[in-house]
């Protein structure tokens, strides 16, 4: 099992969220969330990624955490904006999480980074800053980082480019990780699991 | 009555701002210390050290030339004149007293502090302000990276260390340049007694006060730079406001701190 919550209540910016909720996500599973107000669903996703446990338990890939933000890169949030740190070069953006969370040894980081940069055709822009890249190049960098970090859980905001979502879903199947994604339209039956999310995320018992 | 009320309101606001500012600085100290403990985790340690080395290079090493120019100028132009004023018999004693009094106690720390403020303090404020403006902290948090490890803790430790190193360069270069100038005028003045005369007067109290000026002064400059950089929210114009406010506050606090410490240590 990738993600399991037991009687979980999260706190984010002094608000209660996810009140005493049980949730299970299996490898390769995609959980869609949707709201009439798309910003509410995105807010919920951010709160889920960055909130702290008030009570209950969160298990991610067999380990228990105080919140997903403490999961040492095992849970990765991708939003429409703010994916790349603008004051860091592309190389630093790619290498920093690997070093910080001790995902790969230093020597291996260099090799893996060059390999993925060639695959994604971003070798020429490794020492540039994000604002110097085209939208497509930035997207490739975000994908490259997701591939390097190999997160167990991907949290995807709405408005991400559809081809990027497709590639991430493909990656999820290969890596046997799981995805929670905010949909702009009500989720179809094709999704492995769907939660229709109707209430305001500020309220208790939202999902 | 209205104007009196407004006047009192302004005083109240100033007091509240002052209190918030001090509370913020203490909060930053606490955050920096707790983050530095967490920075000992294997991966984070490498990231912390890289950022720390970068700060040391930017503050202590790249500022070396300007520090050197000022130290040489003061040593050569000002202190070498003591030789002309003092008689040959009392030259070493008078020179050593004057060097400790003027350079080690006051000019060295003040000039080094001003260099640190203008060169490194301003760049840290601008960096933090831009990181705020471009939502870099949010991007890092999305990756589970604590921005404090990257931006705050390295500054908090590198600034004091750099300032102390700058005091040492400044004193050393002042002595050497003054001696070179004196030797040019009078080749009979021997180097060893000249240096030993100064070292004899460099007591434990001098060492303690200089270290305090470096550690607390450097930390203060770094914290104020971060505090004002972090005040920037959404507008680009806030960056220039943050820069000017930080520079003014750093200069004021650093001067006040230096003067108060000198009075407490040498006059009371």
Short mmCIF file of C-alpha atoms in Angstrom, two decimals:
data_model
loop_
_atom_site.label_atom_id
_atom_site.label_comp_id
_atom_site.label_asym_id
_atom_site.label_seq_id
_atom_site.Cartn_x
_atom_site.Cartn_y
_atom_site.Cartn_z
CA UNK A 1 0.00 0.00 0.00
CA UNK A 2 1.27 3.47 -0.87
CA UNK A 3 -0.84 5.74 1.30
CA UNK A 4 -2.96 4.91 4.28
CA UNK A 5 -4.58 7.31 6.71
CA UNK A 6 -6.31 6.17 9.88
CA UNK A 7 -8.76 8.45 11.72
CA UNK A 8 -6.69 11.34 10.41
CA UNK A 9 -7.29 14.98 11.24
CA UNK A 10 -4.88 17.43 9.64
CA UNK A 11 -4.25 21.01 10.67
CA UNK A 12 -3.20 23.58 8.07
CA UNK A 13 -2.95 27.32 8.79
CA UNK A 14 -5.04 26.87 11.96
CA UNK A 15 -7.82 25.07 10.10
CA UNK A 16 -8.95 21.50 10.61
CA UNK A 17 -9.08 19.37 7.52
CA UNK A 18 -9.69 15.75 6.70
CA UNK A 19 -11.49 15.12 9.97
CA UNK A 20 -10.94 11.58 11.31
CA UNK A 21 -10.67 10.26 7.76
CA UNK A 22 -9.53 6.82 6.56
CA UNK A 23 -8.02 6.59 3.11
CA UNK A 24 -6.12 3.91 1.23
CA UNK A 25 -4.19 4.19 -2.01
CA UNK A 26 -2.64 1.15 -3.69
CA UNK A 27 0.40 1.17 -6.02
CA UNK A 28 -0.54 2.51 -9.47
CA UNK A 29 -3.81 3.92 -8.18
CA UNK A 30 -5.07 7.37 -9.15
CA UNK A 31 -7.36 9.26 -6.84
CA UNK A 32 -9.23 12.14 -8.43
CA UNK A 33 -10.70 15.00 -6.49
CA UNK A 34 -13.08 17.52 -7.92
CA UNK A 35 -15.00 20.51 -6.70
CA UNK A 36 -17.43 22.91 -8.31
CA UNK A 37 -14.97 25.62 -7.32
CA UNK A 38 -11.64 24.35 -8.69
CA UNK A 39 -9.66 26.64 -6.37
CA UNK A 40 -11.23 24.85 -3.37
CA UNK A 41 -9.93 21.50 -4.61
CA UNK A 42 -6.45 22.94 -5.23
CA UNK A 43 -6.48 24.48 -1.78
CA UNK A 44 -7.44 21.12 -0.32
CA UNK A 45 -4.54 19.47 -2.17
CA UNK A 46 -2.03 22.03 -0.84
CA UNK A 47 -3.41 21.65 2.67
CA UNK A 48 -3.14 17.86 2.39
CA UNK A 49 0.47 18.16 1.20
CA UNK A 50 1.58 20.71 3.77
CA UNK A 51 -0.76 20.22 6.74
CA UNK A 52 0.37 18.63 9.98
CA UNK A 53 -1.23 15.70 11.75
CA UNK A 54 -3.40 16.64 14.71
CA UNK A 55 -4.65 13.14 15.38
CA UNK A 56 -4.71 9.75 13.68
CA UNK A 57 -1.99 8.24 11.52
CA UNK A 58 -0.45 8.74 8.06
CA UNK A 59 1.47 5.86 6.49
CA UNK A 60 3.35 6.48 3.28
CA UNK A 61 5.10 3.48 1.74
CA UNK A 62 5.04 1.72 5.10
CA UNK A 63 6.46 4.58 7.17
CA UNK A 64 4.54 6.79 9.50
CA UNK A 65 4.80 10.59 9.20
CA UNK A 66 3.60 13.65 11.04
CA UNK A 67 2.50 15.16 7.72
CA UNK A 68 3.27 14.62 4.04
CA UNK A 69 5.61 17.63 4.09
CA UNK A 70 7.85 15.58 6.41
CA UNK A 71 7.95 12.64 4.01
CA UNK A 72 11.48 13.49 2.74
CA UNK A 73 10.56 13.84 -0.92
CA UNK A 74 8.43 10.68 -1.00
CA UNK A 75 5.37 12.84 -1.64
CA UNK A 76 5.76 15.45 -4.37
CA UNK A 77 3.32 18.28 -5.02
CA UNK A 78 3.25 19.68 -8.54
CA UNK A 79 1.31 22.88 -9.00
CA UNK A 80 0.59 24.99 -12.04
CA UNK A 81 3.15 27.52 -10.82
CA UNK A 82 5.93 27.50 -8.23
CA UNK A 83 7.43 24.20 -9.36
CA UNK A 84 10.94 25.53 -9.89
CA UNK A 85 12.90 27.80 -7.55
CA UNK A 86 13.69 30.87 -9.67
CA UNK A 87 16.90 31.80 -7.87
CA UNK A 88 18.43 28.37 -8.45
CA UNK A 89 19.79 27.06 -11.74
CA UNK A 90 18.14 24.10 -13.42
CA UNK A 91 20.99 21.89 -12.20
CA UNK A 92 20.41 23.05 -8.61
CA UNK A 93 16.66 22.63 -8.98
CA UNK A 94 17.20 19.04 -10.06
CA UNK A 95 20.00 18.11 -7.67
CA UNK A 96 18.85 19.91 -4.53
CA UNK A 97 15.95 17.61 -3.51
CA UNK A 98 18.07 14.53 -4.26
CA UNK A 99 20.81 15.77 -1.94
CA UNK A 100 18.55 17.25 0.71
CA UNK A 101 16.47 14.10 1.12
CA UNK A 102 19.51 11.87 0.61
CA UNK A 103 17.76 10.08 -2.24
CA UNK A 104 20.97 9.40 -4.20
CA UNK A 105 24.69 9.48 -3.31
CA UNK A 106 26.50 12.62 -4.61
CA UNK A 107 28.48 10.78 -7.31
CA UNK A 108 25.37 9.08 -8.63
CA UNK A 109 23.42 12.36 -8.71
CA UNK A 110 25.76 13.75 -11.39
CA UNK A 111 25.47 10.64 -13.59
CA UNK A 112 21.70 10.31 -13.20
CA UNK A 113 21.17 14.00 -13.77
CA UNK A 114 23.11 14.01 -17.05
CA UNK A 115 21.27 10.88 -18.16
CA UNK A 116 17.82 12.31 -17.50
CA UNK A 117 18.80 15.68 -19.01
CA UNK A 118 19.72 13.93 -22.26
CA UNK A 119 16.49 11.94 -22.24
CA UNK A 120 14.43 15.09 -21.69
CA UNK A 121 16.57 17.21 -24.06
CA UNK A 122 17.42 19.80 -21.44
CA UNK A 123 21.22 19.35 -21.41
CA UNK A 124 21.79 22.82 -22.89
CA UNK A 125 19.81 24.59 -20.22
CA UNK A 126 21.20 22.89 -17.09
CA UNK A 127 23.08 25.99 -15.97
CA UNK A 128 20.39 28.47 -16.91
CA UNK A 129 17.75 29.91 -14.59
CA UNK A 130 14.09 28.85 -14.94
CA UNK A 131 12.98 32.23 -16.32
CA UNK A 132 15.40 31.79 -19.26
CA UNK A 133 13.62 28.59 -20.40
CA UNK A 134 10.58 28.09 -22.61
CA UNK A 135 7.37 26.67 -21.11
CA UNK A 136 8.09 23.32 -22.72
CA UNK A 137 11.63 23.20 -21.33
CA UNK A 138 10.38 24.08 -17.83
CA UNK A 139 7.82 21.30 -18.11
CA UNK A 140 10.55 18.85 -19.09
CA UNK A 141 12.62 19.95 -16.07
CA UNK A 142 9.67 19.35 -13.72
CA UNK A 143 9.15 15.91 -15.26
CA UNK A 144 12.86 15.13 -15.04
CA UNK A 145 12.85 16.01 -11.36
CA UNK A 146 9.81 13.84 -10.70
CA UNK A 147 11.57 10.95 -12.47
CA UNK A 148 14.76 11.49 -10.48
CA UNK A 149 13.05 11.80 -7.11
CA UNK A 150 10.86 8.72 -7.72
CA UNK A 151 8.18 9.88 -5.26
CA UNK A 152 5.77 7.30 -3.90
CA UNK A 153 2.90 9.77 -4.02
CA UNK A 154 2.35 12.53 -6.58
CA UNK A 155 -0.07 15.33 -5.79
CA UNK A 156 -1.11 17.11 -8.97
CA UNK A 157 -2.91 20.42 -9.06
CA UNK A 158 -5.44 21.23 -11.77
CA UNK A 159 -4.44 23.17 -14.91
CA UNK A 160 -1.27 21.12 -15.42
CA UNK A 161 -0.70 20.46 -19.16
CA UNK A 162 -2.50 17.30 -20.27
CA UNK A 163 0.60 15.75 -21.89
CA UNK A 164 2.49 16.25 -18.62
CA UNK A 165 -0.30 14.51 -16.68
CA UNK A 166 -0.25 11.64 -19.19
CA UNK A 167 3.49 11.18 -18.74
CA UNK A 168 3.17 11.32 -14.96
CA UNK A 169 0.37 8.74 -15.02
CA UNK A 170 2.57 6.51 -17.16
CA UNK A 171 5.44 7.02 -14.70
CA UNK A 172 3.08 6.18 -11.82
CA UNK A 173 2.21 2.82 -13.43
CA UNK A 174 5.87 1.93 -14.06
CA UNK A 175 7.11 3.05 -10.64
CA UNK A 176 4.08 1.61 -8.85
CA UNK A 177 3.49 4.90 -7.10
CA UNK A 178 0.13 6.63 -6.59
CA UNK A 179 -1.39 9.92 -7.70
CA UNK A 180 -3.90 12.30 -6.17
CA UNK A 181 -5.05 14.69 -8.87
CA UNK A 182 -7.42 17.63 -8.95
CA UNK A 183 -9.74 17.28 -11.95
CA UNK A 184 -11.36 20.20 -13.67
CA UNK A 185 -14.33 18.02 -14.63
CA UNK A 186 -16.08 15.35 -12.52
CA UNK A 187 -13.89 12.21 -12.62
CA UNK A 188 -14.89 9.42 -15.00
CA UNK A 189 -15.34 5.77 -14.06
CA UNK A 190 -12.01 5.11 -15.79
CA UNK A 191 -10.18 6.37 -12.75
CA UNK A 192 -9.26 3.65 -10.34
CA UNK A 193 -10.84 5.54 -7.49
CA UNK A 194 -12.72 8.78 -7.46
CA UNK A 195 -13.74 11.06 -4.66
CA UNK A 196 -16.29 13.66 -5.48
CA UNK A 197 -15.49 16.52 -3.29
CA UNK A 198 -18.31 18.94 -2.79
CA UNK A 199 -17.85 20.84 0.41
CA UNK A 200 -15.76 23.86 1.16
CA UNK A 201 -12.29 22.73 2.31
CA UNK A 202 -12.53 25.04 5.30
CA UNK A 203 -15.33 22.88 6.63
CA UNK A 204 -14.82 19.68 8.51
CA UNK A 205 -15.33 16.36 6.73
CA UNK A 206 -14.55 17.63 3.27
CA UNK A 207 -13.87 14.61 1.14
CA UNK B 1 -7.43 67.30 20.15
CA UNK B 2 -7.47 65.35 16.88
CA UNK B 3 -3.83 66.10 16.14
CA UNK B 4 -2.85 65.07 19.69
CA UNK B 5 -4.75 61.82 19.22
CA UNK B 6 -2.97 61.19 15.88
CA UNK B 7 0.39 61.99 17.49
CA UNK B 8 -0.28 59.48 20.28
CA UNK B 9 -1.42 56.94 17.71
CA UNK B 10 1.83 57.36 15.77
CA UNK B 11 3.88 56.89 18.95
CA UNK B 12 1.88 53.74 19.71
CA UNK B 13 2.50 52.44 16.19
CA UNK B 14 6.24 53.10 16.45
CA UNK B 15 6.40 51.25 19.79
CA UNK B 16 4.44 48.34 18.33
CA UNK B 17 6.71 48.21 15.23
CA UNK B 18 9.79 48.26 17.46
CA UNK B 19 8.44 45.47 19.62
CA UNK B 20 7.47 43.38 16.55
CA UNK B 21 10.91 43.95 15.01
CA UNK B 22 12.73 42.77 18.16
CA UNK B 23 10.38 39.78 18.54
CA UNK B 24 11.03 38.91 14.86
CA UNK B 25 14.79 38.99 15.36
CA UNK B 26 14.57 36.67 18.37
CA UNK B 27 12.23 34.41 16.38
CA UNK B 28 14.78 34.27 13.55
CA UNK B 29 17.56 33.36 16.01
CA UNK B 30 15.44 30.51 17.36
CA UNK B 31 14.53 29.28 13.85
CA UNK B 32 18.17 29.45 12.68
CA UNK B 33 19.42 27.48 15.69
CA UNK B 34 16.74 24.79 15.44
CA UNK B 35 17.31 24.48 11.66
CA UNK B 36 21.06 24.16 12.20
CA UNK B 37 20.47 21.12 14.42
CA UNK B 38 18.29 19.54 11.75
CA UNK B 39 20.93 20.42 9.13
CA UNK B 40 23.16 17.67 10.53
CA UNK B 41 21.11 15.00 8.74
CA UNK B 42 23.36 13.42 6.04
CA UNK B 43 21.87 15.02 2.89
CA UNK B 44 21.02 18.37 4.47
CA UNK B 45 24.51 18.74 5.88
CA UNK B 46 25.95 18.84 2.34
CA UNK B 47 23.39 21.43 1.22
CA UNK B 48 23.93 23.55 4.35
CA UNK B 49 27.73 23.45 3.96
CA UNK B 50 27.54 24.44 0.29
CA UNK B 51 25.37 27.46 1.09
CA UNK B 52 27.55 28.31 4.10
CA UNK B 53 30.73 28.21 1.96
CA UNK B 54 29.01 30.38 -0.66
CA UNK B 55 28.21 32.98 2.02
CA UNK B 56 31.76 32.86 3.38
CA UNK B 57 33.18 33.40 -0.13
CA UNK B 58 30.74 36.26 -0.84
CA UNK B 59 31.25 38.01 2.48
CA UNK B 60 34.70 37.16 3.78
CA UNK B 61 36.74 36.53 0.63
CA UNK B 62 35.24 38.69 -2.13
CA UNK B 63 35.16 41.68 0.24
CA UNK B 64 38.86 41.21 0.98
CA UNK B 65 40.13 43.74 -1.55
CA UNK B 66 38.00 46.67 -0.35
CA UNK B 67 38.84 45.82 3.25
CA UNK B 68 42.53 45.70 2.29
CA UNK B 69 42.44 49.08 0.50
CA UNK B 70 40.85 50.81 3.50
CA UNK B 71 43.15 49.13 6.01
CA UNK B 72 46.25 50.03 4.01
CA UNK B 73 45.05 53.61 3.58
CA UNK B 74 44.41 54.02 7.31
CA UNK B 75 47.66 52.32 8.28
CA UNK B 76 49.80 54.24 5.79
CA UNK B 77 48.21 57.67 5.88
CA UNK B 78 47.02 58.03 9.44
CA UNK B 79 49.00 55.83 11.79
CA UNK B 80 52.36 56.35 10.09
CA UNK B 81 52.10 60.03 11.08
CA UNK B 82 52.51 58.99 14.72
CA UNK B 83 56.16 58.40 13.93
CA UNK B 84 56.56 62.02 12.92
CA UNK B 85 54.80 63.26 16.08
CA UNK B 86 56.29 60.95 18.71
CA UNK B 87 59.93 60.99 19.65
CA UNK B 88 62.10 57.99 18.77
CA UNK B 89 62.38 56.88 22.42
CA UNK B 90 58.63 56.67 23.08
CA UNK B 91 57.51 55.78 19.56
CA UNK B 92 56.73 52.07 20.14
CA UNK B 93 54.63 52.70 23.27
CA UNK B 94 52.65 55.59 21.82
CA UNK B 95 52.12 53.80 18.52
CA UNK B 96 50.92 50.56 20.19
CA UNK B 97 48.50 52.45 22.50
CA UNK B 98 47.11 54.44 19.60
CA UNK B 99 46.79 51.38 17.35
CA UNK B 100 44.78 49.44 19.96
CA UNK B 101 42.65 52.50 20.79
CA UNK B 102 41.89 53.62 17.24
CA UNK B 103 42.15 50.59 14.96
CA UNK B 104 41.47 47.48 17.07
CA UNK B 105 38.76 48.95 19.29
CA UNK B 106 36.87 51.28 16.95
CA UNK B 107 37.90 51.78 13.32
CA UNK B 108 38.55 48.13 12.45
CA UNK B 109 35.15 46.85 13.63
CA UNK B 110 33.24 49.86 12.26
CA UNK B 111 34.79 49.84 8.79
CA UNK B 112 34.59 46.03 8.51
CA UNK B 113 30.94 46.18 9.63
CA UNK B 114 30.13 48.84 7.01
CA UNK B 115 31.76 46.70 4.30
CA UNK B 116 29.76 43.65 5.43
CA UNK B 117 26.52 45.66 5.48
CA UNK B 118 26.94 47.25 2.06
CA UNK B 119 28.46 44.29 0.29
CA UNK B 120 26.87 41.20 1.76
CA UNK B 121 23.94 42.46 3.86
CA UNK B 122 22.39 44.23 0.88
CA UNK B 123 22.81 41.19 -1.36
CA UNK B 124 21.16 38.88 1.21
CA UNK B 125 18.21 41.29 1.60
CA UNK B 126 17.82 41.44 -2.19
CA UNK B 127 18.09 37.66 -2.51
CA UNK B 128 15.50 36.93 0.19
CA UNK B 129 13.20 39.67 -1.18
CA UNK B 130 13.35 38.18 -4.68
CA UNK B 131 12.83 34.67 -3.33
CA UNK B 132 9.68 35.98 -1.61
CA UNK B 133 8.53 37.80 -4.74
CA UNK B 134 9.08 34.79 -7.01
CA UNK B 135 7.48 32.34 -4.53
CA UNK B 136 10.71 30.37 -4.24
CA UNK B 137 10.04 29.46 -0.63
CA UNK B 138 6.73 27.87 -1.64
CA UNK B 139 8.48 25.95 -4.45
CA UNK B 140 11.02 24.61 -1.95
CA UNK B 141 8.33 23.66 0.57
CA UNK B 142 6.49 21.77 -2.21
CA UNK B 143 9.64 19.65 -2.48
CA UNK B 144 9.77 19.11 1.29
CA UNK B 145 12.83 21.39 1.58
CA UNK B 146 12.99 23.79 4.49
CA UNK B 147 14.03 27.22 3.08
CA UNK B 148 15.64 28.05 6.45
CA UNK B 149 18.39 25.47 5.80
CA UNK B 150 19.15 27.15 2.48
CA UNK B 151 18.76 30.84 3.18
CA UNK B 152 18.67 31.70 6.89
CA UNK B 153 20.99 29.33 8.77
CA UNK B 154 24.04 29.75 6.45
CA UNK B 155 23.81 33.56 6.73
CA UNK B 156 23.37 33.43 10.48
CA UNK B 157 26.62 31.48 10.90
CA UNK B 158 28.67 32.86 7.98
CA UNK B 159 28.23 36.57 8.72
CA UNK B 160 29.81 36.52 12.23
CA UNK B 161 32.67 34.35 11.02
CA UNK B 162 33.32 36.62 8.02
CA UNK B 163 33.20 39.75 10.18
CA UNK B 164 35.74 38.27 12.58
CA UNK B 165 37.99 37.35 9.65
CA UNK B 166 37.63 40.90 8.32
CA UNK B 167 38.73 42.33 11.70
CA UNK B 168 41.86 40.17 11.51
CA UNK B 169 42.73 41.27 7.93
CA UNK B 170 42.07 44.86 8.77
CA UNK B 171 44.32 44.89 11.83
CA UNK B 172 47.05 42.92 10.10
CA UNK B 173 47.12 45.08 6.98
CA UNK B 174 46.99 48.31 9.03
CA UNK B 175 50.05 47.21 11.02
CA UNK B 176 51.96 46.14 7.89
CA UNK B 177 51.12 49.23 5.84
CA UNK B 178 51.91 51.58 8.75
CA UNK B 179 55.24 49.83 9.28
CA UNK B 180 56.07 49.99 5.56
CA UNK B 181 55.40 53.75 5.53
CA UNK B 182 57.40 54.34 8.74
CA UNK B 183 60.29 52.20 7.49
CA UNK B 184 60.29 54.24 4.27
CA UNK B 185 60.74 57.41 6.39
CA UNK B 186 63.10 55.89 8.97
CA UNK B 187 64.83 52.61 8.20
CA UNK B 188 66.07 52.29 11.83
CA UNK B 189 62.63 51.27 13.15
CA UNK B 190 62.79 47.49 13.69
CA UNK B 191 59.80 45.31 12.74
CA UNK B 192 59.80 42.82 15.65
CA UNK B 193 59.69 45.38 18.54
CA UNK B 194 57.08 47.29 16.55
CA UNK B 195 54.76 44.24 16.34
CA UNK B 196 55.58 42.95 19.85
CA UNK B 197 54.65 46.38 21.28
CA UNK B 198 51.16 46.05 19.77
CA UNK B 199 50.70 42.39 20.75
CA UNK B 200 51.66 43.18 24.37
CA UNK B 201 48.71 45.54 24.59
CA UNK B 202 46.28 43.09 23.01
CA UNK B 203 44.82 41.78 26.28
CA UNK B 204 42.15 39.12 26.94
CA UNK B 205 39.60 41.93 27.32
CA UNK B 206 40.47 43.24 23.84
CA UNK B 207 40.12 39.72 22.44
CA UNK B 208 36.76 39.16 24.18
CA UNK B 209 35.30 42.52 23.11
CA UNK B 210 36.51 42.12 19.50
CA UNK B 211 35.05 38.59 19.35
CA UNK B 212 31.72 39.82 20.74
CA UNK B 213 31.65 42.64 18.20
CA UNK B 214 32.23 40.10 15.44
CA UNK B 215 29.79 37.42 16.58
CA UNK B 216 26.91 39.58 17.76
CA UNK B 217 27.47 42.35 15.20
CA UNK B 218 27.74 39.90 12.28
CA UNK B 219 24.69 37.94 13.46
CA UNK B 220 22.71 41.18 13.85
CA UNK B 221 23.57 42.33 10.31
CA UNK B 222 22.53 38.95 8.86
CA UNK B 223 19.27 38.77 10.82
CA UNK B 224 18.23 42.33 9.91
CA UNK B 225 18.98 41.59 6.22
CA UNK B 226 16.78 38.48 6.34
CA UNK B 227 14.03 40.20 8.33
CA UNK B 228 13.59 43.03 5.80
CA UNK B 229 13.94 40.70 2.80
CA UNK B 230 11.17 38.50 4.20
CA UNK B 231 8.85 41.52 4.58
CA UNK B 232 8.45 41.69 0.78
CA UNK B 233 5.11 40.29 -0.30
CA UNK B 234 3.91 40.88 -3.85
CA UNK B 235 5.12 44.15 -5.33
CA UNK B 236 8.47 44.67 -7.02
CA UNK B 237 8.80 48.16 -5.49
CA UNK B 238 8.87 46.56 -2.04
CA UNK B 239 12.37 45.23 -2.83
CA UNK B 240 13.94 48.70 -2.94
CA UNK B 241 12.04 49.71 0.23
CA UNK B 242 13.31 46.58 1.96
CA UNK B 243 16.88 47.30 0.84
CA UNK B 244 16.95 50.89 2.07
CA UNK B 245 15.19 50.04 5.35
CA UNK B 246 17.59 47.14 5.98
CA UNK B 247 20.70 49.22 5.26
CA UNK B 248 19.58 52.04 7.55
CA UNK B 249 18.66 49.68 10.37
CA UNK B 250 21.85 47.62 10.03
CA UNK B 251 24.04 50.74 10.16
CA UNK B 252 22.14 52.19 13.13
CA UNK B 253 22.10 48.95 15.13
CA UNK B 254 25.71 48.06 14.36
CA UNK B 255 27.01 51.52 15.35
CA UNK B 256 24.92 51.64 18.53
CA UNK B 257 25.99 48.11 19.49
CA UNK B 258 29.69 48.90 18.90
CA UNK B 259 29.62 52.14 20.84
CA UNK B 260 27.67 50.63 23.76
CA UNK B 261 30.01 47.65 23.97
CA UNK B 262 33.09 49.91 23.88
CA UNK B 263 31.66 52.11 26.64
CA UNK B 264 30.73 49.10 28.77
CA UNK B 265 34.08 47.38 28.28
CA UNK B 266 36.50 50.29 28.46
CA UNK B 267 34.82 53.12 30.32
CA UNK B 268 32.64 51.57 33.02
#
